[in-house]
Coordinates of C-alpha atoms in Angstrom, one line a residue:
X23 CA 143.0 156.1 143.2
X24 CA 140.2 158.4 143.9
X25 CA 136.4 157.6 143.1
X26 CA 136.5 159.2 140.0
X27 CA 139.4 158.0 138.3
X28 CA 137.9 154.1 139.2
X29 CA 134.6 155.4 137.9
X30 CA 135.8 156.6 134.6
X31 CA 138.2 153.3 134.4
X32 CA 134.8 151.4 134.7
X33 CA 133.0 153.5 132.4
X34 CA 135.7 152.8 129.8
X35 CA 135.8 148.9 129.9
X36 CA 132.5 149.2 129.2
X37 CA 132.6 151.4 126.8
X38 CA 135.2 148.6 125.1
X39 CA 132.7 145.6 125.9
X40 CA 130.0 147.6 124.4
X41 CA 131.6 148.2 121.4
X42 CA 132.4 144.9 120.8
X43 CA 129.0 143.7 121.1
X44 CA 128.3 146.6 118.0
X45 CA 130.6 144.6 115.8
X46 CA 129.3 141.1 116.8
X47 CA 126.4 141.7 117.1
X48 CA 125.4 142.8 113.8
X49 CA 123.5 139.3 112.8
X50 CA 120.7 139.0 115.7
X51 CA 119.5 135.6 114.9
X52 CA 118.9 132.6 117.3
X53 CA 121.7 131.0 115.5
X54 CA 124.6 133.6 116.0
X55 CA 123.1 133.8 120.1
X56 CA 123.1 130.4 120.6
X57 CA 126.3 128.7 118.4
X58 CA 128.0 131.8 116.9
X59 CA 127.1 130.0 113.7
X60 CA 129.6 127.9 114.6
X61 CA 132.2 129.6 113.3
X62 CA 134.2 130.8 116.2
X63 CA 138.4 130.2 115.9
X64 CA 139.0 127.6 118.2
X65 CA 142.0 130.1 119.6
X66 CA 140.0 132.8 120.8
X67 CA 137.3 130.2 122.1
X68 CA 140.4 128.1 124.2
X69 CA 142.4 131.6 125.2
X70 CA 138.5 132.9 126.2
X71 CA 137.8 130.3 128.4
X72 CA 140.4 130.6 130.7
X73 CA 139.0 134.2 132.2
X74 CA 135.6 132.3 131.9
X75 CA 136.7 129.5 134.5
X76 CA 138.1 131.8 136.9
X77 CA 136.0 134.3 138.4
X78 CA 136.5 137.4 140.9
X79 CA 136.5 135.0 143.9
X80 CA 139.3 133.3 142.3
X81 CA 141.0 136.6 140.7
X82 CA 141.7 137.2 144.9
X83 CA 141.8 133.6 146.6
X84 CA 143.8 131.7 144.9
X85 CA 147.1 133.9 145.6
X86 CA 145.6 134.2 149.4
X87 CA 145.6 130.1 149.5
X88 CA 149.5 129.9 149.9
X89 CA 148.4 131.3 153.6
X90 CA 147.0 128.1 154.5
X91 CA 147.7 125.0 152.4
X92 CA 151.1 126.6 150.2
X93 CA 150.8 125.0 146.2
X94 CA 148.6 122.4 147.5
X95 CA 145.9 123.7 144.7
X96 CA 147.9 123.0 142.2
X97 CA 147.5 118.9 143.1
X98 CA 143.6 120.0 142.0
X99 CA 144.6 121.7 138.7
X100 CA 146.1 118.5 138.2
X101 CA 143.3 116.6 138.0
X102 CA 141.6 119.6 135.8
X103 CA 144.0 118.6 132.9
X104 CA 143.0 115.3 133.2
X105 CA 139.0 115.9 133.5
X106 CA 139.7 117.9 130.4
X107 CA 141.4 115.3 128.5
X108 CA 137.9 113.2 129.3
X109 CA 135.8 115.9 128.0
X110 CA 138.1 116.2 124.6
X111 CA 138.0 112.4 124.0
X112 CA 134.6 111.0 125.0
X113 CA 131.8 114.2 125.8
X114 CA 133.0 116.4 122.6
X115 CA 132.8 113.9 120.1
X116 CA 129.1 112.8 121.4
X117 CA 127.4 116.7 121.4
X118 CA 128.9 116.9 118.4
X119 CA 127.2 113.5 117.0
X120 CA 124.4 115.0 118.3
X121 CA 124.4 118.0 117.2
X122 CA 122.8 119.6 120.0
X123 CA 122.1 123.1 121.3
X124 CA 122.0 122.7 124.5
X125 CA 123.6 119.9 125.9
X126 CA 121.1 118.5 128.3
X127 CA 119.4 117.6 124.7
X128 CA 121.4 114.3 125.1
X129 CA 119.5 112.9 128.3
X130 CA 115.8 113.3 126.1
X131 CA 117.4 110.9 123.4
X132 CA 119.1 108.8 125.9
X133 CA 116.4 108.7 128.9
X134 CA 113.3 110.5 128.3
X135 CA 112.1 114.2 128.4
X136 CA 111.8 114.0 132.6
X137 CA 115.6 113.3 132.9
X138 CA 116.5 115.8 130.0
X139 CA 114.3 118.2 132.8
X140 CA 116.2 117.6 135.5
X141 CA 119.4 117.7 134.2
X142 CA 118.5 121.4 132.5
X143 CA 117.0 122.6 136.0
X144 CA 120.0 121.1 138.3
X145 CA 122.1 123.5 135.7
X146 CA 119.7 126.4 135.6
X147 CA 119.7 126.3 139.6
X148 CA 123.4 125.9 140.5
X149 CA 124.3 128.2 137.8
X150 CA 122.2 130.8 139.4
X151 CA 123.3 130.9 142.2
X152 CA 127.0 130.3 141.3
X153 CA 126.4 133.3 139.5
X154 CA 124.6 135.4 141.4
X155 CA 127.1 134.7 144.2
X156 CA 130.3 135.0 142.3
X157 CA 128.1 139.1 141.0
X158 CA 127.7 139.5 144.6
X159 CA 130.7 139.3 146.4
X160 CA 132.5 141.5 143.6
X161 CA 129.8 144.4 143.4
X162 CA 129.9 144.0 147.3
X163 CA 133.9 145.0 146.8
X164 CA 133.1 147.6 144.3
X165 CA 130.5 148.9 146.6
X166 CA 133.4 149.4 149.3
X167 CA 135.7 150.4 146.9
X168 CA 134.0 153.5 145.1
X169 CA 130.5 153.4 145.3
X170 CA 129.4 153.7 149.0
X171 CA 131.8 156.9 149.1
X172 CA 129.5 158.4 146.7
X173 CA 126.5 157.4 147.9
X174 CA 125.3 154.8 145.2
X175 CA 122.9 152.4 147.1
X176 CA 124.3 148.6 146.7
X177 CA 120.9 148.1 144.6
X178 CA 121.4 150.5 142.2
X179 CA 125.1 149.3 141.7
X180 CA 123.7 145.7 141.0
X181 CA 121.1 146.7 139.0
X182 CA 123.6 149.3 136.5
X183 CA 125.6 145.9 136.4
X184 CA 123.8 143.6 135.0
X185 CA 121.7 146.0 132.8
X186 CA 125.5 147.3 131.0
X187 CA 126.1 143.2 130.9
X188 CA 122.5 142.8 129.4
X189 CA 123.1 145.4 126.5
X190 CA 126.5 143.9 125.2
X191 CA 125.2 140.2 125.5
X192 CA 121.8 141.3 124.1
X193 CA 122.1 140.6 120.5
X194 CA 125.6 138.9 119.8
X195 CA 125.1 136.6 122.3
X196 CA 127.3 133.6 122.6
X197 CA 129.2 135.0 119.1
X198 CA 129.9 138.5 121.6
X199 CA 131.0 136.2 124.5
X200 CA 133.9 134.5 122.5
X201 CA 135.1 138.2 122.2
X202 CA 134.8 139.8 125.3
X203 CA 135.6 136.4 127.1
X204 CA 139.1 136.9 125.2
X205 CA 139.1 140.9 126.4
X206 CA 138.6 139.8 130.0
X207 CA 141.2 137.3 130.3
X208 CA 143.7 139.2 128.6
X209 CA 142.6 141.6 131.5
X210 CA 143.1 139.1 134.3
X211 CA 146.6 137.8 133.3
X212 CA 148.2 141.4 132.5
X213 CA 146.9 142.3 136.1
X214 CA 148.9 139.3 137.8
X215 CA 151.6 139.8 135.2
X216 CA 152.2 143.7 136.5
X217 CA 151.8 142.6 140.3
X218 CA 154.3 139.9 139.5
X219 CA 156.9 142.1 138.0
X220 CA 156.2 145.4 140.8
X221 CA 156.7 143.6 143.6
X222 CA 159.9 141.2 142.2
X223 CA 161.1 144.9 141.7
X224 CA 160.4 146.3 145.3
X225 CA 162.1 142.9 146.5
X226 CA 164.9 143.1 143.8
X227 CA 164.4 139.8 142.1
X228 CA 163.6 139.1 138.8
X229 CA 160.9 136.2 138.0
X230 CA 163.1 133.7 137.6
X231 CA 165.7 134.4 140.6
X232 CA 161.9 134.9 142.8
X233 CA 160.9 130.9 141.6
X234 CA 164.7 129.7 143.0
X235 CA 164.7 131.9 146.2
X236 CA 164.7 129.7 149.3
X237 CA 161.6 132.2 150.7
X238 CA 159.8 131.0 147.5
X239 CA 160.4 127.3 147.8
X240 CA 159.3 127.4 151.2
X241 CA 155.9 128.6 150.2
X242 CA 155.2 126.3 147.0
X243 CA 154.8 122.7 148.4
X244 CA 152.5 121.0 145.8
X245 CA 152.6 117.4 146.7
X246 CA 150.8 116.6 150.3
X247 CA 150.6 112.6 150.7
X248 CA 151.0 112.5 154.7
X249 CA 147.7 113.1 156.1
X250 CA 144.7 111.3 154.4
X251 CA 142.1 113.4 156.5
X252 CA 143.5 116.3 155.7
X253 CA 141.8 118.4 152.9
X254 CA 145.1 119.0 151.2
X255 CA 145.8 115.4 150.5
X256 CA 146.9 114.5 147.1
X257 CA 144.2 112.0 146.1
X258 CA 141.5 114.2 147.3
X259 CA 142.1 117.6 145.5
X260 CA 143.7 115.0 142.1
X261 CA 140.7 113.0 142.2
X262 CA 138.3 116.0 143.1
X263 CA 139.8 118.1 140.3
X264 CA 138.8 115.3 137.5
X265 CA 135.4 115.1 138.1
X266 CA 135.3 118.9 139.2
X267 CA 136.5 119.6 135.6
X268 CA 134.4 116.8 133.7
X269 CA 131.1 118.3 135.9
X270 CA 131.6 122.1 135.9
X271 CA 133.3 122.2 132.0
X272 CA 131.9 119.3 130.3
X273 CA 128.6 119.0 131.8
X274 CA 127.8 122.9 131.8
X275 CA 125.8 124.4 129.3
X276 CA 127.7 127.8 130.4
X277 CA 131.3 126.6 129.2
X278 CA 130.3 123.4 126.7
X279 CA 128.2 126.4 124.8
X280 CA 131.4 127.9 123.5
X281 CA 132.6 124.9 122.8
X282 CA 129.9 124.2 120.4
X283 CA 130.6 127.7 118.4
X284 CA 133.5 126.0 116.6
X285 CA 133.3 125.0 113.5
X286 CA 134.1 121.1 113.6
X287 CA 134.6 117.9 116.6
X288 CA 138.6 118.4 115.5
X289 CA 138.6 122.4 116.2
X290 CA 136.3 122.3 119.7
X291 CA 139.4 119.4 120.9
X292 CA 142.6 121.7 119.9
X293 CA 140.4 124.0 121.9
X294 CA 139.7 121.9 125.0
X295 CA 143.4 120.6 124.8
X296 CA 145.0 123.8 124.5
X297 CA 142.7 125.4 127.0
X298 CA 143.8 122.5 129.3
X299 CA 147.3 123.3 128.8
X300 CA 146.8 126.9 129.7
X301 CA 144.6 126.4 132.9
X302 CA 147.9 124.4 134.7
X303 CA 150.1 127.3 133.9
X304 CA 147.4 130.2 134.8
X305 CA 147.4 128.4 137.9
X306 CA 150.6 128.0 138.4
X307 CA 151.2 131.4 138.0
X308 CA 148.4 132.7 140.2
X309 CA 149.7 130.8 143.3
X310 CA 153.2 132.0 142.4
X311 CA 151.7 135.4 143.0
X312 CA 150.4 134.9 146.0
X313 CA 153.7 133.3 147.4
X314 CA 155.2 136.4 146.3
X315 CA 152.6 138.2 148.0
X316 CA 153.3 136.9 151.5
X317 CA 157.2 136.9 151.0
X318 CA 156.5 141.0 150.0
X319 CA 154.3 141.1 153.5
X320 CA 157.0 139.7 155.7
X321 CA 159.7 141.7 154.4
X322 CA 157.9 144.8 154.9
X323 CA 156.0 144.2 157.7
X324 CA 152.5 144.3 155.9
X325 CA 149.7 142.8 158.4
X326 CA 147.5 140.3 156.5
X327 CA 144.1 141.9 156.4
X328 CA 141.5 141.2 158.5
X329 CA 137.4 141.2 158.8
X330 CA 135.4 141.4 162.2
X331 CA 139.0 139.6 163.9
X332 CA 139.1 137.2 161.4
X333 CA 142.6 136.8 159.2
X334 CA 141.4 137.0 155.5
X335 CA 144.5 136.2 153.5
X336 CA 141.9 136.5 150.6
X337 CA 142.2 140.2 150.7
X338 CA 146.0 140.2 150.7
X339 CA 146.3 140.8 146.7
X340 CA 143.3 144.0 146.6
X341 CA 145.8 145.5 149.8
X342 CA 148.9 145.4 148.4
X343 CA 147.4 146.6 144.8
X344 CA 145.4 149.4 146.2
X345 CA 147.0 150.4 149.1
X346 CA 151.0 150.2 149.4
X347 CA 152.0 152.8 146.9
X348 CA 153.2 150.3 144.1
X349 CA 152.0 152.9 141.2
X350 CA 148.6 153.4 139.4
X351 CA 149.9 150.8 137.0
X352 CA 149.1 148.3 139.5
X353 CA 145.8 149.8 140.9
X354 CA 144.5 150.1 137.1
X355 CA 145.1 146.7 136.3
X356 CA 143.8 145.5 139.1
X357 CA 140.7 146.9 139.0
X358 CA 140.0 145.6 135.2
X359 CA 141.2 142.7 136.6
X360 CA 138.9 141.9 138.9
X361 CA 135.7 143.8 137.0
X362 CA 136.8 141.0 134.2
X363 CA 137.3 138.1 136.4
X364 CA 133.3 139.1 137.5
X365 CA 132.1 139.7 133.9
X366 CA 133.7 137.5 132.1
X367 CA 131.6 135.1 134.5
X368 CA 128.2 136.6 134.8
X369 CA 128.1 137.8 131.2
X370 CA 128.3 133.8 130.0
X371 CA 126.3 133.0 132.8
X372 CA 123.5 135.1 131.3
X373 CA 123.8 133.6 127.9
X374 CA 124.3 130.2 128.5
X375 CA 121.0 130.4 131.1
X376 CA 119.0 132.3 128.4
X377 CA 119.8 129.1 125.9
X378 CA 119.1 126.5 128.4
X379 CA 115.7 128.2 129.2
X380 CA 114.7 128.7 125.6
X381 CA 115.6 125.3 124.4
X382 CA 115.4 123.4 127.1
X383 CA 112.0 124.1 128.5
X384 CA 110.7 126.7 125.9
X385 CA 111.5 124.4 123.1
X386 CA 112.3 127.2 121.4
X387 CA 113.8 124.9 118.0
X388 CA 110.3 123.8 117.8
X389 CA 108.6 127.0 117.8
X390 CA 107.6 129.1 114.5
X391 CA 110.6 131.5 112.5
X392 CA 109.4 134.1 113.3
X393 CA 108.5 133.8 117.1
X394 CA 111.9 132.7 118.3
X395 CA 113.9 135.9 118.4
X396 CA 110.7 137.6 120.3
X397 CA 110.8 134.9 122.6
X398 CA 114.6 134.8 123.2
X399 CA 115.1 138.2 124.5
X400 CA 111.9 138.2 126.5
X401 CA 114.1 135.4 128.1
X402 CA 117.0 137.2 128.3
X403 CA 115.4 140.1 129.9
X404 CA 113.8 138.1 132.5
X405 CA 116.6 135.9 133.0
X406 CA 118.7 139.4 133.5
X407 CA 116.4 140.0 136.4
X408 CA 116.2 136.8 138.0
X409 CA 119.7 137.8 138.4
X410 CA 119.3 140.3 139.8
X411 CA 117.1 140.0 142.4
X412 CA 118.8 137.0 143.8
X413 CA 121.6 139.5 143.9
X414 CA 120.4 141.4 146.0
X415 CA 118.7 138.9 148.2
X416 CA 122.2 137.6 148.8
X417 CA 123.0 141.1 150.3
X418 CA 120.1 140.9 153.0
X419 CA 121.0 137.5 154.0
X420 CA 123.8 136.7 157.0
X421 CA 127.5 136.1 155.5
X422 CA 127.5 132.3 156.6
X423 CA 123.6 131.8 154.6
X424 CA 125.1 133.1 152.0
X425 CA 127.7 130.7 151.9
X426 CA 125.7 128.1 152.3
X427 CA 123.8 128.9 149.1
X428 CA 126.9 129.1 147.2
X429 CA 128.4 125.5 148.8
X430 CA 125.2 124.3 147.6
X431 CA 125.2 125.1 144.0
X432 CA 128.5 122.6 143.8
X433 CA 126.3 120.0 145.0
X434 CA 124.1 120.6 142.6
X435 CA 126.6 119.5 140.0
X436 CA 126.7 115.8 141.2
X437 CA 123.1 114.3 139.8
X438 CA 124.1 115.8 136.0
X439 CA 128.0 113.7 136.7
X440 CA 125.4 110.7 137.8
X441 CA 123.4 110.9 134.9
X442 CA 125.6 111.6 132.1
X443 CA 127.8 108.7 133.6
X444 CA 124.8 106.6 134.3
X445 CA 124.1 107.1 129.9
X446 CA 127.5 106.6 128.5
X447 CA 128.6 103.9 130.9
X448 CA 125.7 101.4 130.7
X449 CA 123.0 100.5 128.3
X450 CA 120.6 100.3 131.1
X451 CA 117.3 101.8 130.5
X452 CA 115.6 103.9 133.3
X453 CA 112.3 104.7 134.5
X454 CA 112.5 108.5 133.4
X455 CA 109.6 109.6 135.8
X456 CA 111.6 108.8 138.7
X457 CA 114.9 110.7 137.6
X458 CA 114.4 114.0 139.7
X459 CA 113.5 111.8 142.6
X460 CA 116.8 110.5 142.2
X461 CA 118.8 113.9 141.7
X462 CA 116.8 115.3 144.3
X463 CA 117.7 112.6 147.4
X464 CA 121.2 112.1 145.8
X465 CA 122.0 116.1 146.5
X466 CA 120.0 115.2 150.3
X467 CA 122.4 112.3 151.1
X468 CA 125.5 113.7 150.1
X469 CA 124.9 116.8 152.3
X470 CA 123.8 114.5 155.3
X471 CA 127.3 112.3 155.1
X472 CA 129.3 115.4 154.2
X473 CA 127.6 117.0 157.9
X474 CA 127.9 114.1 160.0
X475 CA 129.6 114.6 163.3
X476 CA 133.5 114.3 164.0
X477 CA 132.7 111.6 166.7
X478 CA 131.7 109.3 163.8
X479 CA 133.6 110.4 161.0
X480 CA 137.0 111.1 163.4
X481 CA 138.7 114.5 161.8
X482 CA 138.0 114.0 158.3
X483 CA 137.3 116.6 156.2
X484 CA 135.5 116.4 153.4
X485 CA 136.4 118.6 149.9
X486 CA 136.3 117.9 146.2
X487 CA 135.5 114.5 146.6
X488 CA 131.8 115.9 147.9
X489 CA 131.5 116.0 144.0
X490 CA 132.1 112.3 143.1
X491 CA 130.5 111.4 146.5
X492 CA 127.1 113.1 144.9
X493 CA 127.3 111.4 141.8
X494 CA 127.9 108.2 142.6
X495 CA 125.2 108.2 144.9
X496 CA 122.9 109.2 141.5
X497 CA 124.7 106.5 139.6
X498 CA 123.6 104.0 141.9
X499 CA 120.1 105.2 142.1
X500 CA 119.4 105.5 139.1
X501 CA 120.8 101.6 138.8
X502 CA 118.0 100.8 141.0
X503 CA 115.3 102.3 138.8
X504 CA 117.0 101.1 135.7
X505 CA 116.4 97.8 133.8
X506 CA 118.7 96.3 130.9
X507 CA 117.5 97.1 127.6
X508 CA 119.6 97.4 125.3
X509 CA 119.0 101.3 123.5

């Protein structure tokens, strides 16, 4: 495809996106922005969230893992379902009790305003910079893809980005989300769908005589119990996934916030369970791509890609789509696919950080009628160009920095599992001043055990488990600063 057709593709989605914020985003109240007036169809929310857990990182790596590790994420998605079924049973039924707007609201009536703090800033930061890293990484492939060809500075390509994702988000809010979410992941899976079907065609198979094809089974292993060390072992990635999902879904203001746009506890659960349901078989058929992916490769002599010498079975899928003549079809999906996969991501991002800024440390709820929309989209706006300025400080940074940072953010995650744990699993009382003492050392220890040397540790490698690791480490501070009183 040539720079102007992707332009014009580009121009169109947004066109789409834009005109679904028109229609949402009619009522421009604090109400519709922040809950949808709680009156989203659970449906749309569940089918929604889906394109909002994956992202443009995922959009390409997961079909590139079968390079390294075969179905061995699937163990991992596992674990998901059952993290989900936690947040359906036990952390829906309590924001809904509560009826809070953001859900760091529960810590204040549990702990005290400091914890309520830190569990709103550990959110605000990792989601950030999960963010910020996710917007990267894609405008950096857009920049390579189109933009740099017609000299557009990589500034200038952030900065159009997130100021088209600021003016459909800007009124609808959370209510527009929903929509767009639902646009995006339709995107995603009709992408995957037409590189599934293209290349069974090039290798003469349909779907079903691909999954039964001895080339196929030798590429999906799922199950890995042989080598504990290894980061493929079962009770790692199963363990990791469960407290990956109740952390990053049920403890995240970004994906709990469409939750709370339903209209009842009962809806928001048919939407987490269904949603669960759906995330195994997305994943399933992701990975399934990517085995197809490498069997398309070997048969017709297709290098894997690589970067500076380095094998990057990541960029396997954007090859194939772009470059070995498999029809626009699959070039045009692609690239809606993986513009969705990155909007669908930092469009919630923005509104989900704009409500935890306004009500967690704004108090926005408190503040007088008619000061709260004012206030709101002076957030939103500056929220817009925090994001964009880390953006592009990500750009200026070395590639190994930068992953760093984004490592970093899913440490961040481990204090909120430690204090939400720390709430509904005891009665203990804590001292509340002490609480982002507690985050803060928690997130220092867990990186210092997680980089000790191999002469101590032997060859084990640490993965999801960092996330448990982190919170347990909170639990049990916050144990020592806690006394039991009865609340």
């Amino acid at each position: 495809m040539s720079a102007s057709q992707i332009l014009l593709l580009i121009a169109a989605y947004f066109v789409v996106l834009i005109l679904i914020s028109y229609f949402t985003g009619k009522e421009d109240s604090n109400e519709a922005f922040f809950k949808a007036n709680k009156s989203a169809p659970w449906y749309l929310v569940a089918f929604g969230m889906i394109g909002a857990s994956l992202s443009g990182v995922t959009f390409i790596s997961v079909p590139g893992m079968i390079g390294g590790q075969e179905f061995a994420y699937m163990q991992g998605v596992f674990g998901f379902f059952v993290g989900y079924l936690f947040i359906l049973f036990i952390l829906l039924p309590l924001y809904y009790k509560l009826n809070v707007t953001s859900i760091y609201q529960y810590l204040e009536q549990r702990f005290g305003k400091v914890s309520y703090k830190t569990g709103a800033f550990f959110f605000l930061l990792s989601r950030v910079t999960g963010a910020s890293f996710r917007l990267y990484l894609v405008a950096l492939s857009m920049q390579y893809i189109v933009f740099e060809k017609i000299g557009v500075p990589f500034w200038l390509t952030v900065v159009t980005s997130i100021l088209l994702i600021w003016v459909y988000t800007n009124k609808g809010g959370i209510k527009t989300i929903i929509w767009t979410d639902t646009l995006q992941t339709l995107a995603m899976l009709t992408s995957v769908g037409v590189a599934i079907y293209l290349i069974n065609e090039k290798l003469d198979w349909s779907f079903i005589e691909a999954l039964q094809s001895e080339t196929f089974t030798r590429k999906s292993k799922i199950f890995f119990f042989d080598d504990p060390n290894s980061k493929t072992y079962f009770w790692k990635y199963f363990i990791g996934g469960i407290f990956i999902a109740i952390a990053m879904t049920g403890l995240d203001q970004d994906m709990m916030q469409k939750n709370l746009t339903c209209k009842n506890k009962k809806d928001a659960q048919k939407n987490m369970f269904t949603m669960a349901t759906l995330v195994v078989i997305v994943n399933f058929v992701f990975l399934s791509l990517g085995a197809l992916l490498f069997i398309y490769a070997d048969n017709f002599g297709l290098q894997i890609p690589s970067v500076d010498g380095r094998i990057r079975t990541d960029l396997l899928f954007p090859e194939i789509a772009m470059n070995q003549g498999l029809g626009n079809a699959l070039a045009i999906t692609f690239i809606i696919g993986l513009i969705a996969a990155a909007y669908s991501s930092a469009d919630s991002a923005l509104t989900s950080l704009t409500t935890s800024f306004s009500v967690d440390f704004l108090n926005i709820e408190k503040k007088p009628k008619e000061a709260q929309k004012p206030l709101r989209k002076k957030v939103h706006i500056g929220v817009s160009v925090l994001l964009t300025v880390v953006v592009i400080i990500f750009n200026s940074l070395e590639g190994s920095v930068v992953s760093n940072l984004f490592k970093f953010a899913t440490f961040t995650y481990g204090p909120l599992l430690g204090l939400f744990a720390f709430g509904i699993l005891t009665k203990n009382k804590i001292k509340d001043n002490y609480a982002w003492v507690v985050g803060l050392l928690s997130i220092i220890i867990t990186y210092l055990i997680t980089s000790l040397p191999e002469h101590i540790i032997g060859n084990y490698q640490f993965h999801w488990e960092i996330l448990p690791l982190n919170g347990l480490i909170t639990f049990l501070g916050l144990l020592l600063i806690s006394k039991k009183t009865a609340y």
